[in-house]
Amino acid sequence: MGAVTTADRDRAPKQDRSRATRQRLLEAAVACLAEHGWAGSTVLVVAERAGVSRGAAQHHFPTREDLFTAAVEYVAEERSGALRALFPEGAAQDRREVVSALVDLYTGPLFRAALHLWVAASNEEQLSPRVIELEARVGRETHRIAVDLLGADESRPGVRETVQGLLDMARGLGLANLLTDDRQRRERVVAQWAAVLDGALRD
Amino acid sequence: MGAVTTADRDRAPKQDRSRATRQRLLEAAVACLAEHGWAGSTVLVVAERAGVSRGAAQHHFPTREDLFTAAVEYVAEERSGALRALFPEGAAQDRREVVSALVDLYTGPLFRAALHLWVAASNEEQLSPRVIELEARVGRETHRIAVDLLGADESRPGVRETVQGLLDMARGLGLANLLTDDRQRRERVVAQWAAVLDGALRD
């Protein structure tokens, strides 16, 4: 219970500033990856976009791989949180709304950024183990949210694979949206498969 | 009906040689794209891999965009033909076999090559319209084959979207296989969704 020193008083705002810088870098990194792909995304480009010095950026993220995997993870966590917040009561009555919200996870800038990272990792040995681990972690979390929100009982045979297949479909719908605005077709597919899924989970 | 000249006699083998060269270039281009991605795939690299001079390669394909879109289309047509040949009687009795064969379209080197092309097109204006048109054409053909082989009656409401969603899922399963060998999980998802689909198409 010592006296509060000047150093103590300075520490909190400094930590806040550091956290804010980190967050700006992560958000700039995802936007950069979504817009310019892996080849056009370097620490320097992201630092400039975030209005942060290169040195400060490298203090937070020593390597390019650190920066971009952290960025995709950060935004994935933000999106997971937002998805849970959409359905505060947990399992929703309307499965179509849940399917639609799950599919939305895969059609925005986060998915574009993640896709660039995956595809780059398939050719870059330095990146690949990091991205595999990240994808497994994000995939598990998304699966858990989907099970909760759909009110799916995974102790019943086939239910786990039903939910997995739905998330695979969402990923495929994201890919179909990469080059063209696929919204109209996607909405019809979501409506139809939400009905099919409803039957499959009720049986 | 004039006499057969030496030029006539030479023409046929020359055309054969030209066709063989073109085919070697297309196959090398897909392999190159799958292994090295768009950034590492140039006309020169493909020509060397195919054992063809740069001049000959450029005679067949004046631009890089020509070569790689033609390559993905060529291999997609080969794969479609092979898929039809697997089920020579048309609509198969066993929908699980058909679903499994459709999903296989999205897990090999062709899908990897196409994925690199799509992702590159999302950042390259010169490539984008070509790939959009190619994807629409290949997508329509794959949909037609899926409808035939599944014996799906598209005049019934929802059936078109059911088949579309299945192909979206296949694309998502292809993506999940990009960095890790996802075969075991995929087989369980395919088995489960083939059963769900069977119900949806029978209802």
CSV table of C-alpha atoms in Angstrom, one decimal:
chain,number,residue,atom,x,y,z
A,1,MET,CA,0.0,0.0,0.0
A,2,GLY,CA,2.8,2.4,-0.8
A,3,ALA,CA,2.2,6.0,-2.0
A,4,VAL,CA,1.0,6.5,-5.5
A,5,THR,CA,4.1,7.7,-7.5
A,6,THR,CA,4.2,9.8,-10.6
A,7,ALA,CA,5.3,6.7,-12.5
A,8,ASP,CA,2.1,4.9,-11.4
A,9,ARG,CA,0.0,7.8,-12.5
A,10,ASP,CA,1.7,7.8,-15.9
A,11,ARG,CA,1.4,4.1,-16.4
A,12,ALA,CA,-2.3,3.8,-17.0
A,13,PRO,CA,-2.6,6.4,-19.8
A,14,LYS,CA,0.6,5.0,-21.4
A,15,GLN,CA,-1.0,1.5,-21.4
A,16,ASP,CA,-4.2,3.0,-22.8
A,17,ARG,CA,-2.2,4.7,-25.6
A,18,SER,CA,-0.3,1.5,-26.3
A,19,ARG,CA,-3.6,-0.5,-26.5
A,20,ALA,CA,-5.1,2.0,-28.8
A,21,THR,CA,-2.1,2.0,-31.1
A,22,ARG,CA,-2.2,-1.8,-31.2
A,23,GLN,CA,-5.8,-1.8,-32.1
A,24,ARG,CA,-5.3,0.8,-34.8
A,25,LEU,CA,-2.6,-1.4,-36.3
A,26,LEU,CA,-4.8,-4.5,-36.2
A,27,GLU,CA,-7.7,-2.8,-37.9
A,28,ALA,CA,-5.4,-1.2,-40.5
A,29,ALA,CA,-3.8,-4.7,-41.2
A,30,VAL,CA,-7.2,-6.4,-41.9
A,31,ALA,CA,-8.3,-3.5,-44.1
A,32,CYS,CA,-5.0,-3.6,-46.0
A,33,LEU,CA,-5.1,-7.4,-46.5
A,34,ALA,CA,-8.7,-7.3,-47.7
A,35,GLU,CA,-7.9,-4.5,-50.2
A,36,HIS,CA,-4.4,-5.3,-51.4
A,37,GLY,CA,-3.9,-9.0,-50.7
A,38,TRP,CA,-0.8,-10.5,-49.0
A,39,ALA,CA,1.7,-9.4,-51.6
A,40,GLY,CA,0.7,-5.7,-51.1
A,41,SER,CA,0.5,-5.9,-47.3
A,42,THR,CA,3.7,-5.1,-45.4
A,43,VAL,CA,4.3,-3.8,-41.9
A,44,LEU,CA,5.3,-0.4,-43.3
A,45,VAL,CA,2.1,0.0,-45.4
A,46,VAL,CA,0.0,-0.9,-42.4
A,47,ALA,CA,1.9,1.5,-40.1
A,48,GLU,CA,1.4,4.3,-42.5
A,49,ARG,CA,-2.3,3.5,-42.9
A,50,ALA,CA,-2.6,3.5,-39.1
A,51,GLY,CA,-0.7,6.7,-38.6
A,52,VAL,CA,1.9,4.9,-36.5
A,53,SER,CA,5.7,4.9,-36.9
A,54,ARG,CA,7.4,1.8,-38.3
A,55,GLY,CA,9.4,1.5,-35.1
A,56,ALA,CA,6.2,1.6,-33.0
A,57,ALA,CA,4.6,-1.0,-35.3
A,58,GLN,CA,7.6,-3.3,-34.9
A,59,HIS,CA,7.5,-2.9,-31.2
A,60,HIS,CA,4.0,-4.3,-31.1
A,61,PHE,CA,4.5,-6.9,-33.9
A,62,PRO,CA,8.1,-7.9,-34.5
A,63,THR,CA,7.3,-9.8,-37.8
A,64,ARG,CA,4.9,-9.4,-40.7
A,65,GLU,CA,3.5,-12.8,-39.8
A,66,ASP,CA,2.8,-11.7,-36.2
A,67,LEU,CA,1.0,-8.6,-37.4
A,68,PHE,CA,-1.3,-10.3,-39.8
A,69,THR,CA,-2.2,-13.4,-37.9
A,70,ALA,CA,-2.9,-11.2,-34.8
A,71,ALA,CA,-5.1,-8.9,-37.0
A,72,VAL,CA,-7.2,-11.7,-38.4
A,73,GLU,CA,-7.6,-13.2,-34.9
A,74,TYR,CA,-8.6,-9.8,-33.4
A,75,VAL,CA,-11.2,-9.1,-35.9
A,76,ALA,CA,-12.5,-12.7,-35.8
A,77,GLU,CA,-13.0,-12.2,-32.0
A,78,GLU,CA,-14.7,-8.9,-32.5
A,79,ARG,CA,-17.1,-10.5,-35.0
A,80,SER,CA,-17.8,-13.5,-32.7
A,81,GLY,CA,-18.7,-11.1,-29.9
A,82,ALA,CA,-20.9,-9.1,-32.2
A,83,LEU,CA,-22.7,-12.3,-33.3
A,84,ARG,CA,-23.4,-13.4,-29.8
A,85,ALA,CA,-24.6,-9.9,-28.9
A,86,LEU,CA,-27.2,-10.2,-31.8
A,87,PHE,CA,-28.8,-13.1,-30.0
A,88,PRO,CA,-28.5,-12.2,-26.3
A,89,GLU,CA,-30.9,-14.9,-25.2
A,90,GLY,CA,-28.8,-17.7,-26.8
A,91,ALA,CA,-30.7,-20.2,-28.9
A,92,ALA,CA,-32.9,-18.2,-31.2
A,93,GLN,CA,-36.4,-19.1,-32.1
A,94,ASP,CA,-35.9,-18.3,-35.8
A,95,ARG,CA,-33.1,-20.5,-37.2
A,96,ARG,CA,-33.2,-18.6,-40.5
A,97,GLU,CA,-32.0,-15.5,-38.7
A,98,VAL,CA,-29.2,-17.4,-37.1
A,99,VAL,CA,-28.1,-19.0,-40.4
A,100,SER,CA,-28.3,-15.6,-42.1
A,101,ALA,CA,-26.1,-14.1,-39.4
A,102,LEU,CA,-23.6,-16.9,-39.5
A,103,VAL,CA,-23.3,-16.6,-43.3
A,104,ASP,CA,-22.8,-12.8,-42.9
A,105,LEU,CA,-19.6,-13.7,-40.9
A,106,TYR,CA,-18.1,-14.9,-44.2
A,107,THR,CA,-19.1,-12.2,-46.6
A,108,GLY,CA,-17.4,-9.1,-45.2
A,109,PRO,CA,-13.9,-7.6,-45.2
A,110,LEU,CA,-12.8,-10.0,-42.4
A,111,PHE,CA,-13.4,-13.0,-44.7
A,112,ARG,CA,-11.6,-11.4,-47.6
A,113,ALA,CA,-8.6,-10.7,-45.3
A,114,ALA,CA,-8.7,-14.2,-43.9
A,115,LEU,CA,-8.9,-15.7,-47.4
A,116,HIS,CA,-5.9,-13.7,-48.5
A,117,LEU,CA,-4.0,-15.0,-45.5
A,118,TRP,CA,-5.0,-18.6,-46.1
A,119,VAL,CA,-4.1,-18.5,-49.7
A,120,ALA,CA,-0.7,-16.8,-49.0
A,121,ALA,CA,-0.1,-19.5,-46.3
A,122,SER,CA,-0.6,-22.2,-48.8
A,123,ASN,CA,2.6,-21.0,-50.6
A,124,GLU,CA,4.6,-19.6,-47.7
A,125,GLU,CA,6.2,-22.0,-45.2
A,126,GLN,CA,6.8,-19.3,-42.6
A,127,LEU,CA,3.1,-18.3,-42.5
A,128,SER,CA,1.5,-21.7,-42.8
A,129,PRO,CA,1.8,-23.2,-39.3
A,130,ARG,CA,0.6,-19.9,-37.8
A,131,VAL,CA,-2.5,-19.7,-40.0
A,132,ILE,CA,-3.3,-23.4,-39.5
A,133,GLU,CA,-3.3,-22.9,-35.7
A,134,LEU,CA,-5.3,-19.6,-36.0
A,135,GLU,CA,-7.9,-21.2,-38.3
A,136,ALA,CA,-8.4,-24.2,-35.9
A,137,ARG,CA,-9.0,-21.8,-33.0
A,138,VAL,CA,-11.3,-19.5,-34.8
A,139,GLY,CA,-13.1,-22.5,-36.4
A,140,ARG,CA,-13.7,-24.1,-33.0
A,141,GLU,CA,-15.1,-20.8,-31.6
A,142,THR,CA,-17.4,-20.3,-34.5
A,143,HIS,CA,-18.6,-23.9,-34.3
A,144,ARG,CA,-19.4,-23.4,-30.6
A,145,ILE,CA,-21.4,-20.2,-31.3
A,146,ALA,CA,-23.3,-21.9,-34.1
A,147,VAL,CA,-24.3,-24.9,-31.9
A,148,ASP,CA,-25.5,-22.5,-29.1
A,149,LEU,CA,-27.4,-20.2,-31.4
A,150,LEU,CA,-29.0,-23.0,-33.4
A,151,GLY,CA,-29.9,-24.8,-30.2
A,152,ALA,CA,-28.3,-27.9,-31.7
A,153,ASP,CA,-28.0,-31.0,-29.5
A,154,GLU,CA,-24.6,-32.5,-30.4
A,155,SER,CA,-25.2,-35.6,-28.4
A,156,ARG,CA,-27.5,-36.8,-31.2
A,157,PRO,CA,-25.7,-38.6,-34.1
A,158,GLY,CA,-25.1,-36.5,-37.1
A,159,VAL,CA,-25.8,-33.1,-35.5
A,160,ARG,CA,-22.2,-32.2,-35.2
A,161,GLU,CA,-21.6,-32.9,-38.9
A,162,THR,CA,-24.8,-31.0,-39.8
A,163,VAL,CA,-23.5,-27.9,-38.1
A,164,GLN,CA,-20.0,-28.3,-39.6
A,165,GLY,CA,-21.5,-28.7,-43.1
A,166,LEU,CA,-23.6,-25.5,-42.6
A,167,LEU,CA,-20.4,-23.6,-41.7
A,168,ASP,CA,-18.7,-25.1,-44.8
A,169,MET,CA,-21.6,-23.8,-46.9
A,170,ALA,CA,-21.2,-20.4,-45.3
A,171,ARG,CA,-17.5,-20.4,-46.2
A,172,GLY,CA,-18.4,-21.4,-49.8
A,173,LEU,CA,-21.0,-18.6,-50.0
A,174,GLY,CA,-18.3,-16.2,-48.9
A,175,LEU,CA,-16.0,-17.4,-51.7
A,176,ALA,CA,-18.9,-16.9,-54.2
A,177,ASN,CA,-19.2,-13.3,-53.0
A,178,LEU,CA,-15.5,-12.5,-53.6
A,179,LEU,CA,-15.7,-11.2,-57.2
A,180,THR,CA,-19.4,-10.3,-57.6
A,181,ASP,CA,-22.2,-9.2,-55.4
A,182,ASP,CA,-23.9,-12.5,-54.8
A,183,ARG,CA,-26.4,-11.2,-52.2
A,184,GLN,CA,-29.7,-12.1,-54.1
A,185,ARG,CA,-28.7,-15.6,-54.9
A,186,ARG,CA,-27.3,-16.1,-51.4
A,187,GLU,CA,-30.5,-15.0,-49.7
A,188,ARG,CA,-32.5,-17.6,-51.6
A,189,VAL,CA,-29.9,-20.3,-50.7
A,190,VAL,CA,-29.9,-19.3,-47.1
A,191,ALA,CA,-33.7,-19.3,-46.9
A,192,GLN,CA,-33.9,-22.8,-48.5
A,193,TRP,CA,-31.1,-24.3,-46.4
A,194,ALA,CA,-32.3,-22.8,-43.2
A,195,ALA,CA,-35.6,-24.7,-43.8
A,196,VAL,CA,-33.7,-27.9,-44.7
A,197,LEU,CA,-31.5,-27.5,-41.6
A,198,ASP,CA,-34.6,-26.9,-39.4
A,199,GLY,CA,-35.9,-30.3,-40.5
A,200,ALA,CA,-32.5,-32.0,-40.0
A,201,LEU,CA,-32.2,-30.7,-36.4
A,202,ARG,CA,-35.8,-31.5,-35.5
A,203,ASP,CA,-35.8,-35.1,-36.8
B,1,MET,CA,-11.1,-32.1,-105.6
B,2,GLY,CA,-7.6,-31.0,-106.4
B,3,ALA,CA,-4.5,-33.1,-105.8
B,4,VAL,CA,-3.2,-33.4,-102.3
B,5,THR,CA,-0.2,-31.1,-102.0
B,6,THR,CA,2.8,-31.5,-99.7
B,7,ALA,CA,1.4,-28.5,-97.7
B,8,ASP,CA,-1.8,-30.4,-97.1
B,9,ARG,CA,0.0,-33.4,-95.8
B,10,ASP,CA,2.2,-31.3,-93.5
B,11,ARG,CA,-0.8,-29.4,-92.1
B,12,ALA,CA,-2.4,-32.2,-90.1
B,13,PRO,CA,0.7,-33.2,-88.1
B,14,LYS,CA,1.5,-29.5,-87.6
B,15,GLN,CA,-2.0,-29.0,-86.1
B,16,ASP,CA,-1.6,-32.0,-83.9
B,17,ARG,CA,1.8,-30.7,-82.7
B,18,SER,CA,0.3,-27.3,-82.0
B,19,ARG,CA,-2.6,-28.8,-80.1
B,20,ALA,CA,-0.3,-30.9,-78.0
B,21,THR,CA,1.9,-27.9,-77.2
B,22,ARG,CA,-1.2,-25.9,-76.2
B,23,GLN,CA,-2.3,-28.7,-74.0
B,24,ARG,CA,1.1,-29.0,-72.3
B,25,LEU,CA,1.0,-25.3,-71.6
B,26,LEU,CA,-2.4,-25.4,-70.1
B,27,GLU,CA,-1.6,-28.3,-67.8
B,28,ALA,CA,1.7,-26.7,-66.8
B,29,ALA,CA,-0.1,-23.4,-66.1
B,30,VAL,CA,-2.6,-25.1,-63.7
B,31,ALA,CA,0.1,-27.0,-61.9
B,32,CYS,CA,2.2,-23.8,-61.6
B,33,LEU,CA,-0.8,-21.8,-60.2
B,34,ALA,CA,-1.7,-24.5,-57.7
B,35,GLU,CA,1.9,-24.7,-56.5
B,36,HIS,CA,3.2,-21.2,-56.6
B,37,GLY,CA,0.1,-18.9,-56.6
B,38,TRP,CA,-0.5,-16.0,-59.0
B,39,ALA,CA,2.5,-14.0,-57.9
B,40,GLY,CA,4.9,-16.9,-58.8
B,41,SER,CA,3.1,-17.8,-62.1
B,42,THR,CA,4.3,-16.1,-65.3
B,43,VAL,CA,4.2,-17.1,-68.9
B,44,LEU,CA,7.9,-17.7,-68.8
B,45,VAL,CA,7.8,-20.0,-65.8
B,46,VAL,CA,5.0,-22.0,-67.4
B,47,ALA,CA,6.8,-22.2,-70.8
B,48,GLU,CA,9.9,-23.6,-69.1
B,49,ARG,CA,7.8,-26.1,-67.1
B,50,ALA,CA,6.1,-27.3,-70.3
B,51,GLY,CA,9.4,-27.5,-72.2
B,52,VAL,CA,8.1,-24.9,-74.8
B,53,SER,CA,9.9,-21.7,-75.9
B,54,ARG,CA,8.6,-18.4,-74.6
B,55,GLY,CA,7.8,-17.3,-78.2
B,56,ALA,CA,5.7,-20.5,-78.8
B,57,ALA,CA,3.9,-19.9,-75.5
B,58,GLN,CA,3.1,-16.3,-76.5
B,59,HIS,CA,1.9,-17.4,-79.9
B,60,HIS,CA,-0.7,-19.6,-78.2
B,61,PHE,CA,-1.4,-17.1,-75.3
B,62,PRO,CA,-0.6,-13.5,-76.0
B,63,THR,CA,-1.1,-12.4,-72.3
B,64,ARG,CA,-0.7,-13.9,-68.9
B,65,GLU,CA,-4.4,-13.5,-68.3
B,66,ASP,CA,-5.2,-15.5,-71.5
B,67,LEU,CA,-2.9,-18.3,-70.4
B,68,PHE,CA,-4.2,-18.8,-66.9
B,69,THR,CA,-8.0,-18.3,-67.5
B,70,ALA,CA,-7.7,-20.7,-70.5
B,71,ALA,CA,-5.8,-23.2,-68.2
B,72,VAL,CA,-8.4,-23.1,-65.5
B,73,GLU,CA,-11.2,-23.5,-68.0
B,74,TYR,CA,-9.5,-26.4,-69.8
B,75,VAL,CA,-9.0,-28.3,-66.6
B,76,ALA,CA,-12.5,-27.5,-65.4
B,77,GLU,CA,-13.9,-29.0,-68.7
B,78,GLU,CA,-11.7,-32.1,-68.3
B,79,ARG,CA,-12.9,-32.6,-64.7
B,80,SER,CA,-16.6,-32.1,-65.7
B,81,GLY,CA,-16.1,-34.7,-68.4
B,82,ALA,CA,-14.5,-37.1,-66.0
B,83,LEU,CA,-17.4,-36.5,-63.5
B,84,ARG,CA,-20.0,-37.4,-66.1
B,85,ALA,CA,-18.0,-40.4,-67.1
B,86,LEU,CA,-18.1,-41.7,-63.5
B,87,PHE,CA,-21.9,-42.0,-63.8
B,88,PRO,CA,-22.5,-43.0,-67.4
B,89,GLU,CA,-26.2,-43.8,-66.7
B,90,GLY,CA,-27.0,-40.3,-65.5
B,91,ALA,CA,-28.9,-39.9,-62.3
B,92,ALA,CA,-27.2,-42.3,-59.9
B,93,GLN,CA,-29.1,-44.5,-57.4
B,94,ASP,CA,-26.7,-43.5,-54.6
B,95,ARG,CA,-26.8,-39.8,-53.9
B,96,ARG,CA,-24.0,-40.1,-51.4
B,97,GLU,CA,-21.7,-41.2,-54.2
B,98,VAL,CA,-22.7,-38.2,-56.3
B,99,VAL,CA,-22.2,-35.8,-53.4
B,100,SER,CA,-18.8,-37.3,-52.7
B,101,ALA,CA,-17.8,-37.0,-56.4
B,102,LEU,CA,-19.0,-33.4,-56.6
B,103,VAL,CA,-17.1,-32.5,-53.5
B,104,ASP,CA,-14.0,-34.1,-54.9
B,105,LEU,CA,-14.1,-31.5,-57.7
B,106,TYR,CA,-13.2,-28.9,-55.1
B,107,THR,CA,-10.4,-30.6,-53.3
B,108,GLY,CA,-7.7,-31.2,-55.9
B,109,PRO,CA,-5.1,-29.1,-57.7
B,110,LEU,CA,-7.7,-27.6,-60.0
B,111,PHE,CA,-9.5,-26.0,-57.1
B,112,ARG,CA,-6.3,-24.7,-55.7
B,113,ALA,CA,-5.4,-23.2,-59.0
B,114,ALA,CA,-8.8,-21.7,-59.5
B,115,LEU,CA,-8.7,-20.3,-55.9
B,116,HIS,CA,-5.4,-18.5,-56.6
B,117,LEU,CA,-6.9,-17.1,-59.8
B,118,TRP,CA,-10.0,-15.8,-58.0
B,119,VAL,CA,-8.1,-14.3,-55.1
B,120,ALA,CA,-5.6,-12.6,-57.5
B,121,ALA,CA,-8.6,-11.3,-59.6
B,122,SER,CA,-10.0,-9.7,-56.5
B,123,ASN,CA,-7.0,-7.3,-56.5
B,124,GLU,CA,-6.2,-7.1,-60.2
B,125,GLU,CA,-8.5,-5.2,-62.5
B,126,GLN,CA,-7.1,-6.7,-65.7
B,127,LEU,CA,-7.9,-10.2,-64.5
B,128,SER,CA,-11.2,-9.7,-62.7
B,129,PRO,CA,-13.7,-9.5,-65.7
B,130,ARG,CA,-12.1,-12.6,-67.3
B,131,VAL,CA,-12.3,-14.6,-64.1
B,132,ILE,CA,-15.9,-13.5,-63.4
B,133,GLU,CA,-17.0,-14.6,-66.8
B,134,LEU,CA,-15.1,-17.9,-66.5
B,135,GLU,CA,-16.5,-18.6,-63.0
B,136,ALA,CA,-20.1,-18.0,-64.3
B,137,ARG,CA,-19.6,-20.4,-67.2
B,138,VAL,CA,-17.9,-23.2,-65.1
B,139,GLY,CA,-20.5,-22.7,-62.3
B,140,ARG,CA,-23.4,-23.1,-64.7
B,141,GLU,CA,-21.9,-26.3,-66.1
B,142,THR,CA,-21.2,-27.8,-62.7
B,143,HIS,CA,-24.7,-26.9,-61.6
B,144,ARG,CA,-26.2,-28.7,-64.7
B,145,ILE,CA,-24.1,-31.8,-64.0
B,146,ALA,CA,-25.1,-31.8,-60.3
B,147,VAL,CA,-28.9,-31.5,-61.2
B,148,ASP,CA,-28.6,-34.4,-63.7
B,149,LEU,CA,-26.6,-36.7,-61.5
B,150,LEU,CA,-28.7,-36.1,-58.4
B,151,GLY,CA,-31.9,-36.5,-60.4
B,152,ALA,CA,-33.1,-33.2,-59.0
B,153,ASP,CA,-36.4,-31.8,-60.3
B,154,GLU,CA,-35.8,-28.1,-60.6
B,155,SER,CA,-39.4,-27.4,-61.4
B,156,ARG,CA,-40.2,-27.9,-57.7
B,157,PRO,CA,-39.8,-24.9,-55.5
B,158,GLY,CA,-36.5,-24.8,-53.5
B,159,VAL,CA,-34.8,-27.6,-55.5
B,160,ARG,CA,-32.6,-25.2,-57.4
B,161,GLU,CA,-31.4,-23.5,-54.2
B,162,THR,CA,-30.9,-26.9,-52.6
B,163,VAL,CA,-28.5,-27.9,-55.3
B,164,GLN,CA,-26.8,-24.4,-55.3
B,165,GLY,CA,-26.3,-24.6,-51.5
B,166,LEU,CA,-24.7,-28.1,-51.9
B,167,LEU,CA,-22.2,-26.7,-54.4
B,168,ASP,CA,-21.5,-23.8,-52.0
B,169,MET,CA,-20.8,-26.4,-49.3
B,170,ALA,CA,-18.5,-28.3,-51.7
B,171,ARG,CA,-16.6,-25.0,-52.3
B,172,GLY,CA,-16.3,-24.4,-48.6
B,173,LEU,CA,-15.0,-27.9,-48.0
B,174,GLY,CA,-12.4,-27.3,-50.7
B,175,LEU,CA,-11.3,-24.2,-48.8
B,176,ALA,CA,-11.1,-26.1,-45.5
B,177,ASN,CA,-8.7,-28.6,-47.3
B,178,LEU,CA,-6.3,-25.9,-48.5
B,179,LEU,CA,-3.9,-25.9,-45.5
B,180,THR,CA,-4.5,-29.2,-43.9
B,181,ASP,CA,-5.7,-32.7,-44.9
B,182,ASP,CA,-9.3,-32.4,-44.0
B,183,ARG,CA,-10.4,-35.8,-45.6
B,184,GLN,CA,-11.7,-37.5,-42.4
B,185,ARG,CA,-13.9,-34.7,-41.3
B,186,ARG,CA,-15.0,-34.1,-44.8
B,187,GLU,CA,-16.1,-37.7,-45.3
B,188,ARG,CA,-18.3,-37.4,-42.2
B,189,VAL,CA,-19.8,-34.1,-43.3
B,190,VAL,CA,-20.5,-35.6,-46.8
B,191,ALA,CA,-22.2,-38.7,-45.4
B,192,GLN,CA,-24.4,-36.6,-43.1
B,193,TRP,CA,-25.4,-33.9,-45.7
B,194,ALA,CA,-25.9,-36.5,-48.4
B,195,ALA,CA,-28.6,-38.0,-46.1
B,196,VAL,CA,-30.1,-34.6,-45.4
B,197,LEU,CA,-30.1,-33.8,-49.1
B,198,ASP,CA,-31.7,-37.1,-49.9
B,199,GLY,CA,-34.6,-36.1,-47.6
B,200,ALA,CA,-34.8,-32.6,-49.0
B,201,LEU,CA,-35.0,-33.8,-52.6
B,202,ARG,CA,-37.6,-36.5,-51.7
B,203,ASP,CA,-40.0,-34.3,-49.8
